CSV table of C-alpha atoms in Angstrom, one decimal:
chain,number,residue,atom,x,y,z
A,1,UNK,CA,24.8,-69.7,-22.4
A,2,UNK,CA,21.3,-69.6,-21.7
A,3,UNK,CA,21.7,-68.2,-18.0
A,4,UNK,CA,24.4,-66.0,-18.8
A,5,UNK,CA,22.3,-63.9,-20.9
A,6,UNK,CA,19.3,-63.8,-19.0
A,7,UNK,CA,21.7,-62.5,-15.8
A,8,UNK,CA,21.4,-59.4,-17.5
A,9,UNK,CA,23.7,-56.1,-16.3
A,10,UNK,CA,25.2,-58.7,-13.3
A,11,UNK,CA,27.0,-60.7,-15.8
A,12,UNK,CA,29.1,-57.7,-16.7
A,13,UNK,CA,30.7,-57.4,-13.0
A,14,UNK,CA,32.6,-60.8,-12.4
A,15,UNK,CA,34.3,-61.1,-16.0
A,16,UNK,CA,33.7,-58.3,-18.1
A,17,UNK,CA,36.5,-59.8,-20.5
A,18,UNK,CA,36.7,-62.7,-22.9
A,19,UNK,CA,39.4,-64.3,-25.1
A,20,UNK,CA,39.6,-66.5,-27.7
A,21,UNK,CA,41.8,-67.3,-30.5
A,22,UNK,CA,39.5,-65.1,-32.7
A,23,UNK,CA,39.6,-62.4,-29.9
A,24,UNK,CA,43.8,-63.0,-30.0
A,25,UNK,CA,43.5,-62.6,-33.6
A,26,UNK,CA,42.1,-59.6,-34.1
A,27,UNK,CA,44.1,-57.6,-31.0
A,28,UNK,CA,47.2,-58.3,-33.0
A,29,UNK,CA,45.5,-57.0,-36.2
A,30,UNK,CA,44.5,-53.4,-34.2
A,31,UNK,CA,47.3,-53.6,-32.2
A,32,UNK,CA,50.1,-53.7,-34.8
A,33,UNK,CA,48.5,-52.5,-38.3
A,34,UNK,CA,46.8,-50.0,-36.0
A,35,UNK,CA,50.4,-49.0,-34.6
A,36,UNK,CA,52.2,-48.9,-37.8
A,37,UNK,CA,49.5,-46.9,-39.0
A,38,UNK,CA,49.5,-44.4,-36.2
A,39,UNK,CA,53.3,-44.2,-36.8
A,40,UNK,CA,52.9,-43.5,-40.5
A,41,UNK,CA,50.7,-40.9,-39.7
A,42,UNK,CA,53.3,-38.6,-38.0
A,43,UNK,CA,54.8,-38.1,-41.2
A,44,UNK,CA,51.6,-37.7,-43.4
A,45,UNK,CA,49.7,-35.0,-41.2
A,46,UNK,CA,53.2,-33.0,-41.0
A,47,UNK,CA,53.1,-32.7,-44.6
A,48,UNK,CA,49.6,-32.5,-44.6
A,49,UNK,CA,49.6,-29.9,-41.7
A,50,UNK,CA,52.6,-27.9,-44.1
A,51,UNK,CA,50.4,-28.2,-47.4
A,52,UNK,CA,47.3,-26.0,-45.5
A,53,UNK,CA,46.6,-22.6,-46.1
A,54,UNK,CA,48.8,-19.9,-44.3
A,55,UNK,CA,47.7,-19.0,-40.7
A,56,UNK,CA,45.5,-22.3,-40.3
A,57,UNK,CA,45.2,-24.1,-36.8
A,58,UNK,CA,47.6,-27.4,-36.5
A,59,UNK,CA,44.8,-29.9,-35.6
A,60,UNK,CA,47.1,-33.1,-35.6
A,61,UNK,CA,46.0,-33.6,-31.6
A,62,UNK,CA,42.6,-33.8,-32.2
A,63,UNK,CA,43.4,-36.4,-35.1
A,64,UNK,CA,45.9,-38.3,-33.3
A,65,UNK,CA,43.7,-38.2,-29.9
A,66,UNK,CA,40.4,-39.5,-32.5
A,67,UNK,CA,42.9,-42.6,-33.6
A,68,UNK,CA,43.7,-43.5,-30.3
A,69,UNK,CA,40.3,-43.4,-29.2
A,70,UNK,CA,38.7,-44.9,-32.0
A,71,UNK,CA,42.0,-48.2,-31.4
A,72,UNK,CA,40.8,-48.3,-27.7
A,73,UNK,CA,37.2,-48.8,-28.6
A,74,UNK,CA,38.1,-51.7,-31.3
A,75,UNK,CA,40.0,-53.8,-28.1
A,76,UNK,CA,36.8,-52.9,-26.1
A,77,UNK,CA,35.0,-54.5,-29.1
A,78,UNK,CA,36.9,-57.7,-30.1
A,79,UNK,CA,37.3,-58.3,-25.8
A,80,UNK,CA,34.1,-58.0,-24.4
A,81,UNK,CA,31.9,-60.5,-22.9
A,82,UNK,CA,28.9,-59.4,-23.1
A,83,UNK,CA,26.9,-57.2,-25.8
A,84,UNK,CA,26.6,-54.0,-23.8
A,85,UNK,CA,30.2,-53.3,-24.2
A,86,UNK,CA,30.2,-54.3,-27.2
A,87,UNK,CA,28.1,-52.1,-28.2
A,88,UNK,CA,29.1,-49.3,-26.5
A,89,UNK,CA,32.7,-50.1,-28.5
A,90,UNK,CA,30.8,-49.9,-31.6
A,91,UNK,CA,29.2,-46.8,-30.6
A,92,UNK,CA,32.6,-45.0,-29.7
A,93,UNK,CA,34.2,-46.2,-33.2
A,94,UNK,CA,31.2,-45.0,-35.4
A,95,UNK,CA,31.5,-41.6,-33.6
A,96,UNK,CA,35.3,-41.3,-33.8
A,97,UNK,CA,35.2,-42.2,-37.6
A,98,UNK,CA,32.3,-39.8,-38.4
A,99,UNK,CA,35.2,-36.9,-36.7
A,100,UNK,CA,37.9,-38.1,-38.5
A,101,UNK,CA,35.6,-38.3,-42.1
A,102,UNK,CA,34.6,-34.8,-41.5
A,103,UNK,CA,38.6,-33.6,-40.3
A,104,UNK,CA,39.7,-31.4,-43.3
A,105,UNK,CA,35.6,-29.7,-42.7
A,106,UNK,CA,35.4,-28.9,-46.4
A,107,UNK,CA,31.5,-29.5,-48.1
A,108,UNK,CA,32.5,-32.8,-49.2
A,109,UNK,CA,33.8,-34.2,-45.8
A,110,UNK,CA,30.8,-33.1,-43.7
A,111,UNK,CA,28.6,-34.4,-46.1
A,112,UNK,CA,30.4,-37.9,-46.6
A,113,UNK,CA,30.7,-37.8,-42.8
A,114,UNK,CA,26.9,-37.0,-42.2
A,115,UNK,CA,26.4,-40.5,-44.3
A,116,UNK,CA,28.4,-42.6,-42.6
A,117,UNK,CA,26.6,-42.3,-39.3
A,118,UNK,CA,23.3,-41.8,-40.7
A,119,UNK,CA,23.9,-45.1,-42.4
A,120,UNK,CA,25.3,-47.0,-39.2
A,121,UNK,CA,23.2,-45.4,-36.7
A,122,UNK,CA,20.1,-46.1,-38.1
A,123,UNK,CA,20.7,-49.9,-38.9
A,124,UNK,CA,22.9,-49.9,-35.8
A,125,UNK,CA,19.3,-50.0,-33.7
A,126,UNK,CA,20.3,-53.8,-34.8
A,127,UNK,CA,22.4,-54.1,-31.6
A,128,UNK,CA,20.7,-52.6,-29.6
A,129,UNK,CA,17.3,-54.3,-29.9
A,130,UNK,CA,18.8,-57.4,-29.5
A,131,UNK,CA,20.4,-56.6,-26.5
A,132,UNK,CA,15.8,-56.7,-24.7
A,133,UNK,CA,15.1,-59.5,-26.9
A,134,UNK,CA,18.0,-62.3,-26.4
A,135,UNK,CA,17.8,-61.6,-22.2
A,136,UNK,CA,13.5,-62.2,-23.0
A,137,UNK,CA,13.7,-65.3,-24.7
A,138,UNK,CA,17.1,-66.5,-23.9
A,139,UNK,CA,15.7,-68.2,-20.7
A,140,UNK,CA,12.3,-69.4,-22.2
A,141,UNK,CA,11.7,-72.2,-24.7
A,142,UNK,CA,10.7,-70.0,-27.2
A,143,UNK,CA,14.3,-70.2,-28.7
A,144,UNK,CA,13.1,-70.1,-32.4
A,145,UNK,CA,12.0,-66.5,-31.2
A,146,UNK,CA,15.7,-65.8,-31.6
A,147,UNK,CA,15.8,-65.8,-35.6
A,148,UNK,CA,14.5,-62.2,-34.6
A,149,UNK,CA,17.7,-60.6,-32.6
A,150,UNK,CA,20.3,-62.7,-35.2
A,151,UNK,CA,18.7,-61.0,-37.8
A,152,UNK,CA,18.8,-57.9,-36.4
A,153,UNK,CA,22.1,-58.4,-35.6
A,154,UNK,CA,23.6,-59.3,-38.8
A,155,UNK,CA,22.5,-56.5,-40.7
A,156,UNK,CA,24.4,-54.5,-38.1
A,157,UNK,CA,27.9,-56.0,-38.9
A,158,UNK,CA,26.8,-55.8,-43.0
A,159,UNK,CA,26.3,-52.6,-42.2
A,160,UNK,CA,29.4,-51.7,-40.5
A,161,UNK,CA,31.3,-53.9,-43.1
A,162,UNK,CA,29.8,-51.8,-46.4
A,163,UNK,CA,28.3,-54.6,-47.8
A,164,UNK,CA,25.6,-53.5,-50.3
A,165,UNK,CA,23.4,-51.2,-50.4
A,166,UNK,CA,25.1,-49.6,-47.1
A,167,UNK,CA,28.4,-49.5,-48.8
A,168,UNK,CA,28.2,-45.7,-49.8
A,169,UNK,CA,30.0,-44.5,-46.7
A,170,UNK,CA,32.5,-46.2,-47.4
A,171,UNK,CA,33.5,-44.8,-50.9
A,172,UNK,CA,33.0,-41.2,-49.2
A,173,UNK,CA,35.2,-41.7,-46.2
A,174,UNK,CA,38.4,-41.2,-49.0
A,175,UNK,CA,37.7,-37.7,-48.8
A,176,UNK,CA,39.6,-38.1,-45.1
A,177,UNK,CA,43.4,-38.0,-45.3
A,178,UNK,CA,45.0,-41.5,-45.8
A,179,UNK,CA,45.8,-42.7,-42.3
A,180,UNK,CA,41.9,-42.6,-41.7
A,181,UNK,CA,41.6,-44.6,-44.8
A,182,UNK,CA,43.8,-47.2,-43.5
A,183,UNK,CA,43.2,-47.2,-40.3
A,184,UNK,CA,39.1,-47.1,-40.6
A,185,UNK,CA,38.4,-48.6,-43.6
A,186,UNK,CA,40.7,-51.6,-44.7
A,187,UNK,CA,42.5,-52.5,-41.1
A,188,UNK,CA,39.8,-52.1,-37.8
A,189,UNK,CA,36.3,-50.5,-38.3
A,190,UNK,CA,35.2,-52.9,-41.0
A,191,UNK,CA,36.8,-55.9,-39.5
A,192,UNK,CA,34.5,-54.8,-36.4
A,193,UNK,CA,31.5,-55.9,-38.9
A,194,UNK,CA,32.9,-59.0,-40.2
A,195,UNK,CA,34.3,-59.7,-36.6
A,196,UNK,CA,30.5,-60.0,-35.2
A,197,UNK,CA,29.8,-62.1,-37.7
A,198,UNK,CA,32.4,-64.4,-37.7
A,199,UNK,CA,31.1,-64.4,-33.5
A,200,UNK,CA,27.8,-65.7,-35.0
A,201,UNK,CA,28.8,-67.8,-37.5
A,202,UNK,CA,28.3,-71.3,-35.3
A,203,UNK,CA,24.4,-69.7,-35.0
A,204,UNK,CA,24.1,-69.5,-39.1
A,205,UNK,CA,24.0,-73.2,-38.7
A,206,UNK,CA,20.7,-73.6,-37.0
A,207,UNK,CA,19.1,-70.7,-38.6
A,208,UNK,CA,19.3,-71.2,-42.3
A,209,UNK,CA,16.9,-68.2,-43.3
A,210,UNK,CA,20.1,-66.0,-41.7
A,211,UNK,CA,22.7,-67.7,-43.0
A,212,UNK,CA,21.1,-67.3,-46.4
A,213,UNK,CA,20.5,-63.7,-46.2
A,214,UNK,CA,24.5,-63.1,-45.1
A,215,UNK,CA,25.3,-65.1,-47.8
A,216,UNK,CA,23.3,-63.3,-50.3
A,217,UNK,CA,24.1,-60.1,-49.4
A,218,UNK,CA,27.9,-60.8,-49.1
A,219,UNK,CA,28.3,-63.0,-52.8
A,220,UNK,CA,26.7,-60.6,-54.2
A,221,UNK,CA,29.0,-57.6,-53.0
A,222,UNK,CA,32.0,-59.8,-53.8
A,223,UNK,CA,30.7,-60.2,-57.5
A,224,UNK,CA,29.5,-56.4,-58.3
A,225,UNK,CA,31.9,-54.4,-56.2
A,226,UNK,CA,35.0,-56.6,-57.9
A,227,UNK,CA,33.5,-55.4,-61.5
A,228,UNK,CA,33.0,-52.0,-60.0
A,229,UNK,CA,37.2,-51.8,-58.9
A,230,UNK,CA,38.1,-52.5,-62.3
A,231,UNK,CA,36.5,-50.1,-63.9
A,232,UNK,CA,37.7,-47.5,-61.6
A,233,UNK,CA,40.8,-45.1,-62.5
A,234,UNK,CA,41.5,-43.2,-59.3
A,235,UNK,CA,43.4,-45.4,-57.1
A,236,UNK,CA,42.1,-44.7,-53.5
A,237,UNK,CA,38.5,-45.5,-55.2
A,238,UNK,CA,39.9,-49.2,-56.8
A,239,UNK,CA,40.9,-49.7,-53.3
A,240,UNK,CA,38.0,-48.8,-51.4
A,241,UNK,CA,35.9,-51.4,-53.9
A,242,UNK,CA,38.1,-54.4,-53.9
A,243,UNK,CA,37.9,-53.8,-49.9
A,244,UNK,CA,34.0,-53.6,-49.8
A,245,UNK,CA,34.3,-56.9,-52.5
A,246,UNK,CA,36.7,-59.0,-49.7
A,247,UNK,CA,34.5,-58.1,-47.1
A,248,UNK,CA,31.5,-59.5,-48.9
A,249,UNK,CA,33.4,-62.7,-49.6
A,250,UNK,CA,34.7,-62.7,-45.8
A,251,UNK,CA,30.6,-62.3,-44.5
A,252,UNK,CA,29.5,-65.0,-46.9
A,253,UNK,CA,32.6,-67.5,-45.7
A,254,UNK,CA,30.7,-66.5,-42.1
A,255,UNK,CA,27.1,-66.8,-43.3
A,256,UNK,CA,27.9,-70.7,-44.5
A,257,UNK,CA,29.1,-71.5,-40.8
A,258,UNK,CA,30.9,-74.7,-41.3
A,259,UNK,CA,34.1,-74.6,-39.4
A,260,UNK,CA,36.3,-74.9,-42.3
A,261,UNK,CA,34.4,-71.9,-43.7
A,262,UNK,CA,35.1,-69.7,-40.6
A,263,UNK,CA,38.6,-70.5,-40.6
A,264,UNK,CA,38.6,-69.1,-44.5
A,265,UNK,CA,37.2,-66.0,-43.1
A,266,UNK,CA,39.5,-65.5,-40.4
A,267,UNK,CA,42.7,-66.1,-43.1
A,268,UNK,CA,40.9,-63.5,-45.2
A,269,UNK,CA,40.9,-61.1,-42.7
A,270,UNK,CA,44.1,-61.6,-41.5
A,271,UNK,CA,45.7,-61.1,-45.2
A,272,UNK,CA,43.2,-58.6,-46.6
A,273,UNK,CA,43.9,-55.8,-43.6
A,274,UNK,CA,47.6,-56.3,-43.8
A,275,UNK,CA,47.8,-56.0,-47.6
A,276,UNK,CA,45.1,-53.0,-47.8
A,277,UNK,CA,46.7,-51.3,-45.4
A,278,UNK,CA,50.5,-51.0,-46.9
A,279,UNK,CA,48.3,-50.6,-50.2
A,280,UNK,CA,46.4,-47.6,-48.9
A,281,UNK,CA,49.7,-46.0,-47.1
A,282,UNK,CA,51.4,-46.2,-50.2
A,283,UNK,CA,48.9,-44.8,-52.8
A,284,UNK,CA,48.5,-41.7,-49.9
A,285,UNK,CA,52.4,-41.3,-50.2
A,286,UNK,CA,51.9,-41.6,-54.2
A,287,UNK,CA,49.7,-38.7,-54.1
A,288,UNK,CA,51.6,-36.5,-52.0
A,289,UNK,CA,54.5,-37.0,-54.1
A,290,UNK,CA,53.2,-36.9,-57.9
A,291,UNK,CA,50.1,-34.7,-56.5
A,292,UNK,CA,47.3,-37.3,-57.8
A,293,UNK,CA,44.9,-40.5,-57.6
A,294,UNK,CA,44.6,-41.6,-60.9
A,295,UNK,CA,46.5,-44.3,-62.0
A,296,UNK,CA,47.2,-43.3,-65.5
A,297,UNK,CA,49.3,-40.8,-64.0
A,298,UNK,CA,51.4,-43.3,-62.0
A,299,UNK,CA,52.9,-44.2,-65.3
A,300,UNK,CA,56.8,-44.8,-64.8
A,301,UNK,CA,56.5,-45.0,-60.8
A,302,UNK,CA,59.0,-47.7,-60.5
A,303,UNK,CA,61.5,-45.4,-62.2
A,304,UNK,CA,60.4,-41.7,-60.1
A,305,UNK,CA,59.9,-43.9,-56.7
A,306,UNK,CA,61.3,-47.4,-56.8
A,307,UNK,CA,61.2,-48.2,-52.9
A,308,UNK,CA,57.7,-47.3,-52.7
A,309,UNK,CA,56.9,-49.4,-56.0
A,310,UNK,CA,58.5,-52.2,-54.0
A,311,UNK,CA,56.2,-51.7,-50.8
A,312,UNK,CA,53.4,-51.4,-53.4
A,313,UNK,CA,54.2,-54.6,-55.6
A,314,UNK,CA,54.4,-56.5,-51.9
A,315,UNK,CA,51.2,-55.4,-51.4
A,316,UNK,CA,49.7,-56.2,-54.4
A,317,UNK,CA,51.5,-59.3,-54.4
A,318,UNK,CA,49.8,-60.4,-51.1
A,319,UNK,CA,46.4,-60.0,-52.9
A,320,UNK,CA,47.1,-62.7,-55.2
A,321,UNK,CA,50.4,-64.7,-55.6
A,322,UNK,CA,50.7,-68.3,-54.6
A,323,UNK,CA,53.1,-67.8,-51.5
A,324,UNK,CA,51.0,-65.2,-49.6
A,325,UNK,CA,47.6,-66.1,-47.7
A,326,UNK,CA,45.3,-64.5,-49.5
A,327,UNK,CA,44.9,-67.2,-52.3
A,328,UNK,CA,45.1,-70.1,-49.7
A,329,UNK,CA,42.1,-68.2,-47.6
A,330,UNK,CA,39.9,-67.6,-51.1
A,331,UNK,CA,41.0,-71.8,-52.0
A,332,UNK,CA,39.6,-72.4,-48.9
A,333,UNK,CA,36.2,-70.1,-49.1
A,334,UNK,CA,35.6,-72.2,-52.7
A,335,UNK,CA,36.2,-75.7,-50.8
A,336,UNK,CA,33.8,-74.5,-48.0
A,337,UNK,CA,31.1,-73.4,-50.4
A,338,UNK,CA,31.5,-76.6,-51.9
């Protein structure tokens, strides 16, 4: 491992590519939740292209182009070898979502967009500056030296996963129409946070000062951001905090590093993007249909819109109910921990 960092830019030529089960994992998360998405969002932009003003350009191609894009980059991501593409990945997806946050090109989406890369590109330096300092002391015996580039490291995937305090983006980017909220912010561009630090998670062990910190930060987004989605009444907003709280329980399942922790992340993420994503696709549907967010007014829905009650319930469902993964995965964080 040593040399292969220290080869520097000649690493990149003979095998740009590598695959593990966590690599085969997470293609089959962006590949199918980021198709079904992509097909949902045919539907959704031609009646959101039919619900804009009269005489207004059809931008669908820029926003399907973005979502293609912004998939492409998220292989480049969970595939590469080495952490120049890996960062170059990153940088592609923070770009493409800060387009598709800013689409409708209101006040509120430029400004929500304007955050999110202002939050990720400043504490996305992260990546970057550990890029000089693992090839320096990679092939020295300074190795404690490297408690420097996880660090810096870490706080780059918190960052890109909304954990607290850099979860503010996150809670703007509903202002984007729904297949952005699916797509970027319960299926792929968080996971590509959580993902990194899953990668490190073997690392957490010898370093206990990082572990701690990822630990920290993500128990304590699990805790507060659960208490904040109750408390919430429009439904995009629930959703968009009880995603910022599983992503803080899947970082701290990586922070602890065991290997029975790992594989409780891994479950987590697995279950959390499929059930936030037909969650997210069906409140978008909800409030095209009954023209709002809040949940009071989704009073009777079974009765106006039983199938997509049904879809809903299975999501919810997945959340929570003994058959579905997402219980075993949080059984398993609470044996880890223990």
């Amino acid at each position: 491992a040593n040399m292969t960092l220290s080869e520097g830019a000649g690493h990149m030529l003979p095998e740009p590519l590598y695959s593990d089960q966590l690599s085969v994992i997470m293609v089959l998360i962006v590949g199918l939740v980021g198709s079904a998405i992509c097909v949902y969002a045919l539907g959704y932009m031609h009646d959101f292209q039919h619900h804009e003003p009269a005489g207004a350009p059809d931008r669908r191609h820029f926003f399907s182009a973005l979502m293609f894009i912004f998939l492409s980059a998220m292989f480049v991501i969970v595939l590469s070898d080495n952490l120049e593409w890996l960062f170059t990945g990153w940088e592609i997806t923070t770009v493409c979502s800060f387009l598709m946050i800013g689409y409708t090109r209101t006040d509120e989406a430029i400004k929500n967009s304007f955050r999110q890369i202002n939050l990720i590109m400043l504490h996305f330096g992260g990546i970057e500056l550990s890029l000089a300092a693992f090839i320096e002391t990679a092939s020295t015996i300074q190795a404690a030296v490297l408690i420097f580039p996880i660090l810096l490291l870490s706080v780059a995937g918190l960052t890109k996963a909304a954990q607290m305090p850099f979860h503010s983006w996150l809670l703007g980017a509903m202002v984007a129409p729904t297949p952005t909220s699916a797509l970027l912010h319960s299926s792929t561009m968080v996971k590509a946070g959580v993902f990194l630090l899953v990668k490190l998670a073997p690392v957490y062990m010898v370093f206990p000062a990082a572990s701690i910190m990822v630990v920290t930060v993500g128990g304590v987004t699990f805790v507060l951001c659960s208490f904040m989605a109750i408390s919430q009444s429009n439904a995009k907003r629930v959703l968009a905090y009880s995603t910022i709280a599983n992503l803080g329980l899947i970082a701290a399942c990586a922070g602890v590093g065991i290997a029975e922790a790992a594989w409780a992340a891994v479950f987590l993420i697995i279950f959390h993007t499929v059930s936030k994503s037909i969650l997210f696709l069906c409140v978008g549907t909800v409030e095209h249909r009954i023209g709002s967010r809040n949940i009071e007014d989704m009073d009777g829905l079974f009765s106006r819109l039983p199938r997509l009650t049904r879809f809903m319930m299975l999501g919810i469902m997945c959340m929570f109910i003994a058959p579905f993964g997402m219980l075993l995965a949080k059984w398993a964080t609470l044996v880890s921990f223990v």
